[in-house]
Amino acid sequence: MDVWHIDNLVKEIERKGIASDREARSMARWIKEDILPFGNYKHVIGNESKGEALERILDRLVFGEPVQYIAGHAWFFGYKFKVNQSVLIPRPETEELVDWILKDFKTGDKSHLRILDIGTGSGCIALTLKKELGDQCTVVGIDISKKALEVATENALGLDVQMEWIEIDFLTSDGEISEPFNIIVSNPPYVGKNYISQQMVDLLTYEPEEALYPNHDDIDIFYRKISEWGGKLLVPNGVCYLEINEFRRESIETLFRANIWKNIEIKEDLQGLPRMLKATLS
Ligand code: SAM
Ligand code: GLN
């Protein structure tokens, strides 16, 4: 029996209670296409059989480790990004945020376009924008985490693009980050443990705390700071695109309704949840 056949993988995943139905099939595909051909699993080491290599993978899945960390990469906008436990695994809803920016800026002169990505993590937003908008624009990615920026640097090399990364705590930076930008984009930490189930918290345990949970009493702290400092960071009529917490839409929108912003728009993600905010500096 070929233990790596997709149907057999699905059965094993279900038998071990890791997942069922579509989720089991999706995991089986990851194992077959993205995990087994790469990294530690590429060569069956020593006396290890295919079955034993698979056991090692399934053991990790039983403990809830995401397939992307086992594979060492994730897919975002068709690009392959290295990921490890120092960075958030890029999410499909963040692709929708990038798509919004691309729809607004794909055409026209991009030679002077400057983009700031706050909390860049793996660099998935920053690097995708640079790839899609072309080399003429400047993209700067900032993050508090040195380890995340190491991953982002590797991803820039892998995608063959020139980037500027800055290690900085945005919340204490007072918005002083070099010359102004035309676009701010951010998917900041916005998860509140009080807003999600324990099951959800458990699902997120492999990902960095500082990427998910604002280390602050004020869950909207990143949105508050961006709404206050946008005037320093953006050129007049500069635009801000943010991924938002679906439970905090009203409070975040209220912050941006303050006088320096205009044309505030909220967009739902594919699940119909309010997930993105766009605001233009007056
Ligand atoms: N942009 C990536 C994405 O969309 O997949 C990662 C987003 S993750 C939700 C938030 C990122 O913000 C993490 O990489 C985290 O290290 C970073 N971060 C957290 N606090 C920060 C701070 N005070 N200043 C700068 N970056 C911060
Ligand atoms: N959307 C992510 C999640 O729900 C959270 C990302 C974030 O905090 N910015 O797991």
PDB file of C-alpha atoms and ligand atoms in Angstrom:
ATOM      1  CA  MET A   1       0.000   0.000   0.000  1.00  0.00           C
ATOM      2  CA  ASP A   2       1.305   3.444  -0.879  1.00  0.00           C
ATOM      3  CA  VAL A   3       1.031   5.297   2.433  1.00  0.00           C
ATOM      4  CA  TRP A   4       1.595   8.606   0.655  1.00  0.00           C
ATOM      5  CA  HIS A   5      -1.359   8.189  -1.715  1.00  0.00           C
ATOM      6  CA  ILE A   6      -3.737  11.077  -1.119  1.00  0.00           C
ATOM      7  CA  ASP A   7      -6.699   8.864  -0.173  1.00  0.00           C
ATOM      8  CA  ASN A   8      -4.582   6.900   2.308  1.00  0.00           C
ATOM      9  CA  LEU A   9      -3.288  10.132   3.813  1.00  0.00           C
ATOM     10  CA  VAL A  10      -6.863  11.365   4.293  1.00  0.00           C
ATOM     11  CA  LYS A  11      -7.766   8.087   6.039  1.00  0.00           C
ATOM     12  CA  GLU A  12      -4.749   8.309   8.363  1.00  0.00           C
ATOM     13  CA  ILE A  13      -5.515  11.932   9.245  1.00  0.00           C
ATOM     14  CA  GLU A  14      -9.115  11.021  10.031  1.00  0.00           C
ATOM     15  CA  ARG A  15      -8.169   7.840  11.920  1.00  0.00           C
ATOM     16  CA  LYS A  16      -5.887   9.864  14.199  1.00  0.00           C
ATOM     17  CA  GLY A  17      -8.662  12.384  14.822  1.00  0.00           C
ATOM     18  CA  ILE A  18      -6.568  15.268  13.435  1.00  0.00           C
ATOM     19  CA  ALA A  19      -9.237  16.518  11.029  1.00  0.00           C
ATOM     20  CA  SER A  20     -12.077  15.244   8.892  1.00  0.00           C
ATOM     21  CA  ASP A  21     -13.666  15.736   5.469  1.00  0.00           C
ATOM     22  CA  ARG A  22     -12.436  18.766   3.505  1.00  0.00           C
ATOM     23  CA  GLU A  23      -9.955  19.802   6.160  1.00  0.00           C
ATOM     24  CA  ALA A  24      -8.422  16.314   6.192  1.00  0.00           C
ATOM     25  CA  ARG A  25      -8.130  16.371   2.398  1.00  0.00           C
ATOM     26  CA  SER A  26      -6.532  19.801   2.453  1.00  0.00           C
ATOM     27  CA  MET A  27      -3.984  18.581   5.039  1.00  0.00           C
ATOM     28  CA  ALA A  28      -3.321  15.487   2.938  1.00  0.00           C
ATOM     29  CA  ARG A  29      -2.534  17.727  -0.039  1.00  0.00           C
ATOM     30  CA  TRP A  30      -0.181  19.806   2.063  1.00  0.00           C
ATOM     31  CA  ILE A  31       1.618  16.668   3.214  1.00  0.00           C
ATOM     32  CA  LYS A  32       1.924  15.281  -0.290  1.00  0.00           C
ATOM     33  CA  GLU A  33       2.711  18.447  -2.217  1.00  0.00           C
ATOM     34  CA  ASP A  34       4.311  20.834   0.264  1.00  0.00           C
ATOM     35  CA  ILE A  35       5.828  18.813   3.093  1.00  0.00           C
ATOM     36  CA  LEU A  36       7.121  15.485   1.848  1.00  0.00           C
ATOM     37  CA  PRO A  37       9.070  16.840  -1.130  1.00  0.00           C
ATOM     38  CA  PHE A  38      10.928  19.412   1.033  1.00  0.00           C
ATOM     39  CA  GLY A  39      13.240  19.957   3.983  1.00  0.00           C
ATOM     40  CA  ASN A  40      13.694  17.160   6.496  1.00  0.00           C
ATOM     41  CA  TYR A  41      11.251  14.987   4.670  1.00  0.00           C
ATOM     42  CA  LYS A  42      12.852  15.181   1.229  1.00  0.00           C
ATOM     43  CA  HIS A  43      15.176  12.268   1.857  1.00  0.00           C
ATOM     44  CA  VAL A  44      14.034   9.409   3.965  1.00  0.00           C
ATOM     45  CA  ILE A  45      16.920   9.392   6.400  1.00  0.00           C
ATOM     46  CA  GLY A  46      18.877   6.273   7.311  1.00  0.00           C
ATOM     47  CA  ASN A  47      16.626   3.326   7.892  1.00  0.00           C
ATOM     48  CA  GLU A  48      13.509   5.445   8.096  1.00  0.00           C
ATOM     49  CA  SER A  49      10.747   4.216   5.841  1.00  0.00           C
ATOM     50  CA  LYS A  50       8.190   6.399   4.081  1.00  0.00           C
ATOM     51  CA  GLY A  51       5.698   5.299   6.718  1.00  0.00           C
ATOM     52  CA  GLU A  52       7.991   6.456   9.540  1.00  0.00           C
ATOM     53  CA  ALA A  53       8.548   9.842   7.916  1.00  0.00           C
ATOM     54  CA  LEU A  54       4.799  10.217   7.636  1.00  0.00           C
ATOM     55  CA  GLU A  55       4.381   9.244  11.310  1.00  0.00           C
ATOM     56  CA  ARG A  56       6.694  12.120  12.293  1.00  0.00           C
ATOM     57  CA  ILE A  57       4.525  14.558  10.330  1.00  0.00           C
ATOM     58  CA  LEU A  58       1.265  13.194  11.708  1.00  0.00           C
ATOM     59  CA  ASP A  59       2.623  13.402  15.273  1.00  0.00           C
ATOM     60  CA  ARG A  60       3.226  17.115  14.778  1.00  0.00           C
ATOM     61  CA  LEU A  61      -0.269  17.593  13.356  1.00  0.00           C
ATOM     62  CA  VAL A  62      -1.808  15.720  16.300  1.00  0.00           C
ATOM     63  CA  PHE A  63      -0.324  18.404  18.564  1.00  0.00           C
ATOM     64  CA  GLY A  64      -2.007  21.078  16.463  1.00  0.00           C
ATOM     65  CA  GLU A  65       1.031  22.436  14.642  1.00  0.00           C
ATOM     66  CA  PRO A  66      -0.082  24.218  11.455  1.00  0.00           C
ATOM     67  CA  VAL A  67       0.884  22.514   8.190  1.00  0.00           C
ATOM     68  CA  GLN A  68       2.669  25.675   7.062  1.00  0.00           C
ATOM     69  CA  TYR A  69       5.145  25.546   9.958  1.00  0.00           C
ATOM     70  CA  ILE A  70       5.827  21.875   9.263  1.00  0.00           C
ATOM     71  CA  ALA A  71       6.379  22.644   5.589  1.00  0.00           C
ATOM     72  CA  GLY A  72       8.395  25.793   6.411  1.00  0.00           C
ATOM     73  CA  HIS A  73       6.475  27.862   3.898  1.00  0.00           C
ATOM     74  CA  ALA A  74       3.060  29.336   3.130  1.00  0.00           C
ATOM     75  CA  TRP A  75       1.409  30.588  -0.039  1.00  0.00           C
ATOM     76  CA  PHE A  76       0.255  34.184  -0.344  1.00  0.00           C
ATOM     77  CA  PHE A  77      -1.030  35.759  -3.539  1.00  0.00           C
ATOM     78  CA  GLY A  78       0.596  32.921  -5.485  1.00  0.00           C
ATOM     79  CA  TYR A  79       4.031  33.596  -3.964  1.00  0.00           C
ATOM     80  CA  LYS A  80       5.863  31.229  -1.685  1.00  0.00           C
ATOM     81  CA  PHE A  81       6.918  32.693   1.674  1.00  0.00           C
ATOM     82  CA  LYS A  82       9.219  31.091   4.171  1.00  0.00           C
ATOM     83  CA  VAL A  83       7.510  30.920   7.566  1.00  0.00           C
ATOM     84  CA  ASN A  84       8.545  29.740  11.005  1.00  0.00           C
ATOM     85  CA  GLN A  85       7.237  30.293  14.508  1.00  0.00           C
ATOM     86  CA  SER A  86       8.640  33.841  14.544  1.00  0.00           C
ATOM     87  CA  VAL A  87       6.018  34.996  12.039  1.00  0.00           C
ATOM     88  CA  LEU A  88       2.277  34.842  11.604  1.00  0.00           C
ATOM     89  CA  ILE A  89       1.122  32.489   8.862  1.00  0.00           C
ATOM     90  CA  PRO A  90      -0.255  34.761   6.113  1.00  0.00           C
ATOM     91  CA  ARG A  91      -4.059  34.657   5.959  1.00  0.00           C
ATOM     92  CA  PRO A  92      -6.397  34.667   2.935  1.00  0.00           C
ATOM     93  CA  GLU A  93      -8.210  37.776   4.249  1.00  0.00           C
ATOM     94  CA  THR A  94      -4.897  39.646   4.104  1.00  0.00           C
ATOM     95  CA  GLU A  95      -4.711  38.763   0.393  1.00  0.00           C
ATOM     96  CA  GLU A  96      -8.014  40.617   0.054  1.00  0.00           C
ATOM     97  CA  LEU A  97      -6.459  43.697   1.663  1.00  0.00           C
ATOM     98  CA  VAL A  98      -3.552  43.575  -0.790  1.00  0.00           C
ATOM     99  CA  ASP A  99      -6.003  43.117  -3.630  1.00  0.00           C
ATOM    100  CA  TRP A 100      -7.820  46.303  -2.611  1.00  0.00           C
ATOM    101  CA  ILE A 101      -4.596  48.310  -2.810  1.00  0.00           C
ATOM    102  CA  LEU A 102      -3.673  46.785  -6.156  1.00  0.00           C
ATOM    103  CA  LYS A 103      -7.089  47.592  -7.622  1.00  0.00           C
ATOM    104  CA  ASP A 104      -6.618  51.232  -6.544  1.00  0.00           C
ATOM    105  CA  PHE A 105      -2.992  51.624  -7.631  1.00  0.00           C
ATOM    106  CA  LYS A 106      -2.215  49.109 -10.370  1.00  0.00           C
ATOM    107  CA  THR A 107      -2.561  51.675 -13.116  1.00  0.00           C
ATOM    108  CA  GLY A 108      -0.904  55.076 -13.265  1.00  0.00           C
ATOM    109  CA  ASP A 109       2.583  56.335 -12.498  1.00  0.00           C
ATOM    110  CA  LYS A 110       4.120  54.409  -9.643  1.00  0.00           C
ATOM    111  CA  SER A 111       7.612  55.865  -9.778  1.00  0.00           C
ATOM    112  CA  HIS A 112       7.224  58.028  -6.677  1.00  0.00           C
ATOM    113  CA  LEU A 113       4.976  55.712  -4.763  1.00  0.00           C
ATOM    114  CA  ARG A 114       6.165  55.094  -1.201  1.00  0.00           C
ATOM    115  CA  ILE A 115       4.461  52.416   0.879  1.00  0.00           C
ATOM    116  CA  LEU A 116       4.825  51.672   4.592  1.00  0.00           C
ATOM    117  CA  ASP A 117       3.844  48.244   5.962  1.00  0.00           C
ATOM    118  CA  ILE A 118       3.426  48.374   9.748  1.00  0.00           C
ATOM    119  CA  GLY A 119       4.003  44.985  11.404  1.00  0.00           C
ATOM    120  CA  THR A 120       5.390  43.309   8.308  1.00  0.00           C
ATOM    121  CA  GLY A 121       5.998  39.832   9.814  1.00  0.00           C
ATOM    122  CA  SER A 122       6.972  37.449   6.996  1.00  0.00           C
ATOM    123  CA  GLY A 123       6.870  40.464   4.665  1.00  0.00           C
ATOM    124  CA  CYS A 124       3.944  38.950   2.769  1.00  0.00           C
ATOM    125  CA  ILE A 125       2.085  42.251   2.251  1.00  0.00           C
ATOM    126  CA  ALA A 126       5.169  44.388   1.558  1.00  0.00           C
ATOM    127  CA  LEU A 127       6.796  41.932  -0.830  1.00  0.00           C
ATOM    128  CA  THR A 128       3.607  41.135  -2.723  1.00  0.00           C
ATOM    129  CA  LEU A 129       2.979  44.848  -3.266  1.00  0.00           C
ATOM    130  CA  LYS A 130       6.527  45.336  -4.501  1.00  0.00           C
ATOM    131  CA  LYS A 131       6.232  42.356  -6.863  1.00  0.00           C
ATOM    132  CA  GLU A 132       2.848  43.413  -8.193  1.00  0.00           C
ATOM    133  CA  LEU A 133       3.386  47.180  -8.425  1.00  0.00           C
ATOM    134  CA  GLY A 134       6.874  46.929  -9.839  1.00  0.00           C
ATOM    135  CA  ASP A 135      10.357  47.987  -8.915  1.00  0.00           C
ATOM    136  CA  GLN A 136       9.778  51.718  -9.287  1.00  0.00           C
ATOM    137  CA  CYS A 137       7.908  52.009  -6.006  1.00  0.00           C
ATOM    138  CA  THR A 138       9.557  52.033  -2.589  1.00  0.00           C
ATOM    139  CA  VAL A 139       8.226  49.725   0.101  1.00  0.00           C
ATOM    140  CA  VAL A 140       9.376  49.896   3.711  1.00  0.00           C
ATOM    141  CA  GLY A 141       8.432  47.135   6.156  1.00  0.00           C
ATOM    142  CA  ILE A 142       8.679  47.720   9.894  1.00  0.00           C
ATOM    143  CA  ASP A 143       8.398  45.289  12.773  1.00  0.00           C
ATOM    144  CA  ILE A 144       9.258  45.104  16.446  1.00  0.00           C
ATOM    145  CA  SER A 145      10.542  41.553  16.023  1.00  0.00           C
ATOM    146  CA  LYS A 146      14.129  41.038  14.862  1.00  0.00           C
ATOM    147  CA  LYS A 147      13.385  37.382  14.158  1.00  0.00           C
ATOM    148  CA  ALA A 148      10.398  38.263  11.994  1.00  0.00           C
ATOM    149  CA  LEU A 149      12.556  40.684   9.994  1.00  0.00           C
ATOM    150  CA  GLU A 150      15.120  37.926   9.442  1.00  0.00           C
ATOM    151  CA  VAL A 151      12.373  35.854   7.835  1.00  0.00           C
ATOM    152  CA  ALA A 152      11.186  38.865   5.800  1.00  0.00           C
ATOM    153  CA  THR A 153      14.778  39.440   4.609  1.00  0.00           C
ATOM    154  CA  GLU A 154      15.044  35.837   3.433  1.00  0.00           C
ATOM    155  CA  ASN A 155      11.717  36.199   1.644  1.00  0.00           C
ATOM    156  CA  ALA A 156      12.929  39.336  -0.145  1.00  0.00           C
ATOM    157  CA  LEU A 157      15.988  37.420  -1.317  1.00  0.00           C
ATOM    158  CA  GLY A 158      13.833  34.495  -2.433  1.00  0.00           C
ATOM    159  CA  LEU A 159      11.548  36.785  -4.417  1.00  0.00           C
ATOM    160  CA  ASP A 160      14.480  38.818  -5.712  1.00  0.00           C
ATOM    161  CA  VAL A 161      13.285  42.253  -4.631  1.00  0.00           C
ATOM    162  CA  GLN A 162      15.025  45.178  -2.933  1.00  0.00           C
ATOM    163  CA  MET A 163      13.405  46.151   0.332  1.00  0.00           C
ATOM    164  CA  GLU A 164      14.006  48.335   3.336  1.00  0.00           C
ATOM    165  CA  TRP A 165      13.251  46.789   6.728  1.00  0.00           C
ATOM    166  CA  ILE A 166      13.257  48.736   9.990  1.00  0.00           C
ATOM    167  CA  GLU A 167      13.250  47.148  13.423  1.00  0.00           C
ATOM    168  CA  ILE A 168      11.166  49.515  15.522  1.00  0.00           C
ATOM    169  CA  ASP A 169       8.424  49.572  18.130  1.00  0.00           C
ATOM    170  CA  PHE A 170       5.738  51.440  16.240  1.00  0.00           C
ATOM    171  CA  LEU A 171       3.793  52.224  19.409  1.00  0.00           C
ATOM    172  CA  THR A 172       6.639  54.238  20.910  1.00  0.00           C
ATOM    173  CA  SER A 173       7.957  55.642  17.627  1.00  0.00           C
ATOM    174  CA  ASP A 174       5.674  58.698  17.762  1.00  0.00           C
ATOM    175  CA  GLY A 175       5.084  58.240  14.059  1.00  0.00           C
ATOM    176  CA  GLU A 176       8.581  59.449  13.157  1.00  0.00           C
ATOM    177  CA  ILE A 177       9.585  57.070  10.381  1.00  0.00           C
ATOM    178  CA  SER A 178      11.616  58.762   7.599  1.00  0.00           C
ATOM    179  CA  GLU A 179       9.967  60.738   4.827  1.00  0.00           C
ATOM    180  CA  PRO A 180       6.205  60.526   4.308  1.00  0.00           C
ATOM    181  CA  PHE A 181       4.442  57.785   2.429  1.00  0.00           C
ATOM    182  CA  ASN A 182       1.619  57.643  -0.120  1.00  0.00           C
ATOM    183  CA  ILE A 183       0.203  54.462   1.359  1.00  0.00           C
ATOM    184  CA  ILE A 184       0.172  52.932   4.821  1.00  0.00           C
ATOM    185  CA  VAL A 185      -0.851  49.320   5.032  1.00  0.00           C
ATOM    186  CA  SER A 186      -1.077  47.274   8.188  1.00  0.00           C
ATOM    187  CA  ASN A 187      -2.366  44.027   9.565  1.00  0.00           C
ATOM    188  CA  PRO A 188      -1.522  44.775  13.189  1.00  0.00           C
ATOM    189  CA  PRO A 189      -2.079  42.511  16.199  1.00  0.00           C
ATOM    190  CA  TYR A 190      -5.816  42.789  16.899  1.00  0.00           C
ATOM    191  CA  VAL A 191      -7.014  39.594  18.523  1.00  0.00           C
ATOM    192  CA  GLY A 192      -8.561  39.917  21.993  1.00  0.00           C
ATOM    193  CA  LYS A 193      -8.643  36.704  24.018  1.00  0.00           C
ATOM    194  CA  ASN A 194     -12.031  37.830  25.416  1.00  0.00           C
ATOM    195  CA  TYR A 195     -13.525  37.944  21.942  1.00  0.00           C
ATOM    196  CA  ILE A 196     -12.622  34.436  20.795  1.00  0.00           C
ATOM    197  CA  SER A 197     -13.302  30.920  22.047  1.00  0.00           C
ATOM    198  CA  GLN A 198     -10.734  28.876  23.989  1.00  0.00           C
ATOM    199  CA  GLN A 199     -10.688  26.526  20.987  1.00  0.00           C
ATOM    200  CA  MET A 200      -9.591  29.435  18.784  1.00  0.00           C
ATOM    201  CA  VAL A 201      -6.926  30.493  21.313  1.00  0.00           C
ATOM    202  CA  ASP A 202      -5.625  26.900  21.269  1.00  0.00           C
ATOM    203  CA  LEU A 203      -5.517  26.922  17.467  1.00  0.00           C
ATOM    204  CA  LEU A 204      -3.281  29.977  17.563  1.00  0.00           C
ATOM    205  CA  THR A 205      -0.778  28.694  20.151  1.00  0.00           C
ATOM    206  CA  TYR A 206       1.984  27.986  17.628  1.00  0.00           C
ATOM    207  CA  GLU A 207       1.952  31.540  16.308  1.00  0.00           C
ATOM    208  CA  PRO A 208       3.824  34.424  17.973  1.00  0.00           C
ATOM    209  CA  GLU A 209       1.843  36.127  20.758  1.00  0.00           C
ATOM    210  CA  GLU A 210       3.137  39.557  19.736  1.00  0.00           C
ATOM    211  CA  ALA A 211       1.775  39.054  16.223  1.00  0.00           C
ATOM    212  CA  LEU A 212      -1.758  38.321  17.393  1.00  0.00           C
ATOM    213  CA  TYR A 213      -2.523  39.981  20.705  1.00  0.00           C
ATOM    214  CA  PRO A 214      -1.894  43.692  21.315  1.00  0.00           C
ATOM    215  CA  ASN A 215       0.288  43.812  24.413  1.00  0.00           C
ATOM    216  CA  HIS A 216      -1.819  46.610  25.828  1.00  0.00           C
ATOM    217  CA  ASP A 217      -5.075  47.226  27.736  1.00  0.00           C
ATOM    218  CA  ASP A 218      -6.409  49.018  24.690  1.00  0.00           C
ATOM    219  CA  ILE A 219      -7.171  46.399  22.035  1.00  0.00           C
ATOM    220  CA  ASP A 220      -7.448  49.128  19.372  1.00  0.00           C
ATOM    221  CA  ILE A 221      -4.075  50.652  20.249  1.00  0.00           C
ATOM    222  CA  PHE A 222      -2.529  50.194  16.770  1.00  0.00           C
ATOM    223  CA  TYR A 223      -5.572  51.756  15.085  1.00  0.00           C
ATOM    224  CA  ARG A 224      -5.572  54.622  17.599  1.00  0.00           C
ATOM    225  CA  LYS A 225      -1.887  55.340  16.905  1.00  0.00           C
ATOM    226  CA  ILE A 226      -2.223  55.032  13.140  1.00  0.00           C
ATOM    227  CA  SER A 227      -5.270  57.327  13.180  1.00  0.00           C
ATOM    228  CA  GLU A 228      -3.359  59.872  15.320  1.00  0.00           C
ATOM    229  CA  TRP A 229       0.010  59.689  13.550  1.00  0.00           C
ATOM    230  CA  GLY A 230      -1.238  59.261  10.004  1.00  0.00           C
ATOM    231  CA  GLY A 231      -0.770  62.989   9.481  1.00  0.00           C
ATOM    232  CA  LYS A 232       2.971  62.642  10.106  1.00  0.00           C
ATOM    233  CA  LEU A 233       3.361  59.447   8.132  1.00  0.00           C
ATOM    234  CA  LEU A 234       1.382  60.231   4.992  1.00  0.00           C
ATOM    235  CA  VAL A 235       1.518  62.878   2.295  1.00  0.00           C
ATOM    236  CA  PRO A 236      -1.722  64.921   1.863  1.00  0.00           C
ATOM    237  CA  ASN A 237      -4.342  62.623   0.322  1.00  0.00           C
ATOM    238  CA  GLY A 238      -2.230  59.617   1.299  1.00  0.00           C
ATOM    239  CA  VAL A 239      -4.249  56.466   1.881  1.00  0.00           C
ATOM    240  CA  CYS A 240      -4.330  54.017   4.722  1.00  0.00           C
ATOM    241  CA  TYR A 241      -5.443  50.359   4.336  1.00  0.00           C
ATOM    242  CA  LEU A 242      -5.903  48.313   7.487  1.00  0.00           C
ATOM    243  CA  GLU A 243      -7.011  44.830   8.309  1.00  0.00           C
ATOM    244  CA  ILE A 244      -9.408  45.059  11.263  1.00  0.00           C
ATOM    245  CA  ASN A 245     -10.928  42.930  13.989  1.00  0.00           C
ATOM    246  CA  GLU A 246     -14.444  41.980  12.892  1.00  0.00           C
ATOM    247  CA  PHE A 247     -15.773  42.692  16.415  1.00  0.00           C
ATOM    248  CA  ARG A 248     -14.247  46.193  16.604  1.00  0.00           C
ATOM    249  CA  ARG A 249     -15.512  47.748  13.397  1.00  0.00           C
ATOM    250  CA  GLU A 250     -17.481  50.550  15.065  1.00  0.00           C
ATOM    251  CA  SER A 251     -14.815  51.637  17.500  1.00  0.00           C
ATOM    252  CA  ILE A 252     -12.086  51.565  14.847  1.00  0.00           C
ATOM    253  CA  GLU A 253     -14.255  53.462  12.392  1.00  0.00           C
ATOM    254  CA  THR A 254     -14.969  56.069  15.080  1.00  0.00           C
ATOM    255  CA  LEU A 255     -11.239  56.649  15.537  1.00  0.00           C
ATOM    256  CA  PHE A 256     -10.868  57.407  11.843  1.00  0.00           C
ATOM    257  CA  ARG A 257     -13.943  59.616  11.745  1.00  0.00           C
ATOM    258  CA  ALA A 258     -11.747  62.110  13.637  1.00  0.00           C
ATOM    259  CA  ASN A 259     -11.088  65.202  11.561  1.00  0.00           C
ATOM    260  CA  ILE A 260      -7.874  64.344   9.653  1.00  0.00           C
ATOM    261  CA  TRP A 261      -9.479  61.493   7.679  1.00  0.00           C
ATOM    262  CA  LYS A 262     -11.970  61.443   4.848  1.00  0.00           C
ATOM    263  CA  ASN A 263     -13.593  58.882   2.523  1.00  0.00           C
ATOM    264  CA  ILE A 264     -13.646  56.145   5.157  1.00  0.00           C
ATOM    265  CA  GLU A 265     -14.703  52.803   3.741  1.00  0.00           C
ATOM    266  CA  ILE A 266     -15.170  49.411   5.355  1.00  0.00           C
ATOM    267  CA  LYS A 267     -14.973  46.258   3.288  1.00  0.00           C
ATOM    268  CA  GLU A 268     -16.148  42.785   4.176  1.00  0.00           C
ATOM    269  CA  ASP A 269     -13.994  39.727   3.598  1.00  0.00           C
ATOM    270  CA  LEU A 270     -15.139  36.668   1.668  1.00  0.00           C
ATOM    271  CA  GLN A 271     -16.795  35.361   4.820  1.00  0.00           C
ATOM    272  CA  GLY A 272     -18.949  38.499   4.970  1.00  0.00           C
ATOM    273  CA  LEU A 273     -17.178  39.921   8.045  1.00  0.00           C
ATOM    274  CA  PRO A 274     -16.104  43.571   8.290  1.00  0.00           C
ATOM    275  CA  ARG A 275     -12.358  43.053   7.814  1.00  0.00           C
ATOM    276  CA  MET A 276     -10.753  46.037   6.085  1.00  0.00           C
ATOM    277  CA  LEU A 277     -10.763  49.791   6.469  1.00  0.00           C
ATOM    278  CA  LYS A 278      -9.569  52.367   3.993  1.00  0.00           C
ATOM    279  CA  ALA A 279      -9.192  56.038   4.913  1.00  0.00           C
ATOM    280  CA  THR A 280      -7.694  58.994   3.069  1.00  0.00           C
ATOM    281  CA  LEU A 281      -5.787  61.781   4.769  1.00  0.00           C
ATOM    282  CA  SER A 282      -7.512  65.140   4.338  1.00  0.00           C
TER     283      SER A 282
HETATM  284  N1  SAM B   1       1.987  41.589   7.994  1.00  0.00           N
HETATM  285  C1  SAM B   1       2.037  40.187   8.339  1.00  0.00           C
HETATM  286  C2  SAM B   1       0.807  39.485   7.799  1.00  0.00           C
HETATM  287  O1  SAM B   1      -0.145  40.180   7.437  1.00  0.00           O
HETATM  288  O2  SAM B   1       0.787  38.246   7.742  1.00  0.00           O
HETATM  289  C3  SAM B   1       2.140  39.979   9.848  1.00  0.00           C
HETATM  290  C4  SAM B   1       1.001  40.570  10.621  1.00  0.00           C
HETATM  291  S1  SAM B   1       0.969  40.110  12.346  1.00  0.00           S
HETATM  292  C5  SAM B   1      -0.782  40.136  12.608  1.00  0.00           C
HETATM  293  C6  SAM B   1       1.472  41.596  13.190  1.00  0.00           C
HETATM  294  C7  SAM B   1       2.957  41.932  13.167  1.00  0.00           C
HETATM  295  O3  SAM B   1       3.163  43.139  13.936  1.00  0.00           O
HETATM  296  C8  SAM B   1       3.893  40.892  13.776  1.00  0.00           C
HETATM  297  O4  SAM B   1       4.908  40.563  12.865  1.00  0.00           O
HETATM  298  C9  SAM B   1       4.470  41.562  15.020  1.00  0.00           C
HETATM  299  O5  SAM B   1       5.803  41.208  15.313  1.00  0.00           O
HETATM  300  C10 SAM B   1       4.371  43.026  14.656  1.00  0.00           C
HETATM  301  N2  SAM B   1       4.294  43.937  15.824  1.00  0.00           N
HETATM  302  C11 SAM B   1       3.710  43.703  17.017  1.00  0.00           C
HETATM  303  N3  SAM B   1       3.852  44.769  17.828  1.00  0.00           N
HETATM  304  C12 SAM B   1       4.545  45.698  17.117  1.00  0.00           C
HETATM  305  C13 SAM B   1       5.017  47.009  17.420  1.00  0.00           C
HETATM  306  N4  SAM B   1       4.779  47.565  18.622  1.00  0.00           N
HETATM  307  N5  SAM B   1       5.705  47.687  16.487  1.00  0.00           N
HETATM  308  C14 SAM B   1       5.954  47.102  15.268  1.00  0.00           C
HETATM  309  N6  SAM B   1       5.527  45.877  14.931  1.00  0.00           N
HETATM  310  C15 SAM B   1       4.837  45.173  15.835  1.00  0.00           C
HETATM  311  N1  GLN B   2      -6.783  37.163  11.360  1.00  0.00           N
HETATM  312  C1  GLN B   2      -5.877  36.549  12.312  1.00  0.00           C
HETATM  313  C2  GLN B   2      -6.609  35.490  13.099  1.00  0.00           C
HETATM  314  O1  GLN B   2      -7.782  35.609  13.315  1.00  0.00           O
HETATM  315  C3  GLN B   2      -5.313  37.599  13.260  1.00  0.00           C
HETATM  316  C4  GLN B   2      -4.387  38.524  12.621  1.00  0.00           C
HETATM  317  C5  GLN B   2      -4.107  39.713  13.462  1.00  0.00           C
HETATM  318  O2  GLN B   2      -4.121  39.749  14.686  1.00  0.00           O
HETATM  319  N2  GLN B   2      -3.844  40.746  12.779  1.00  0.00           N
HETATM  320  O3  GLN B   2      -6.028  34.533  13.509  1.00  0.00           O
END
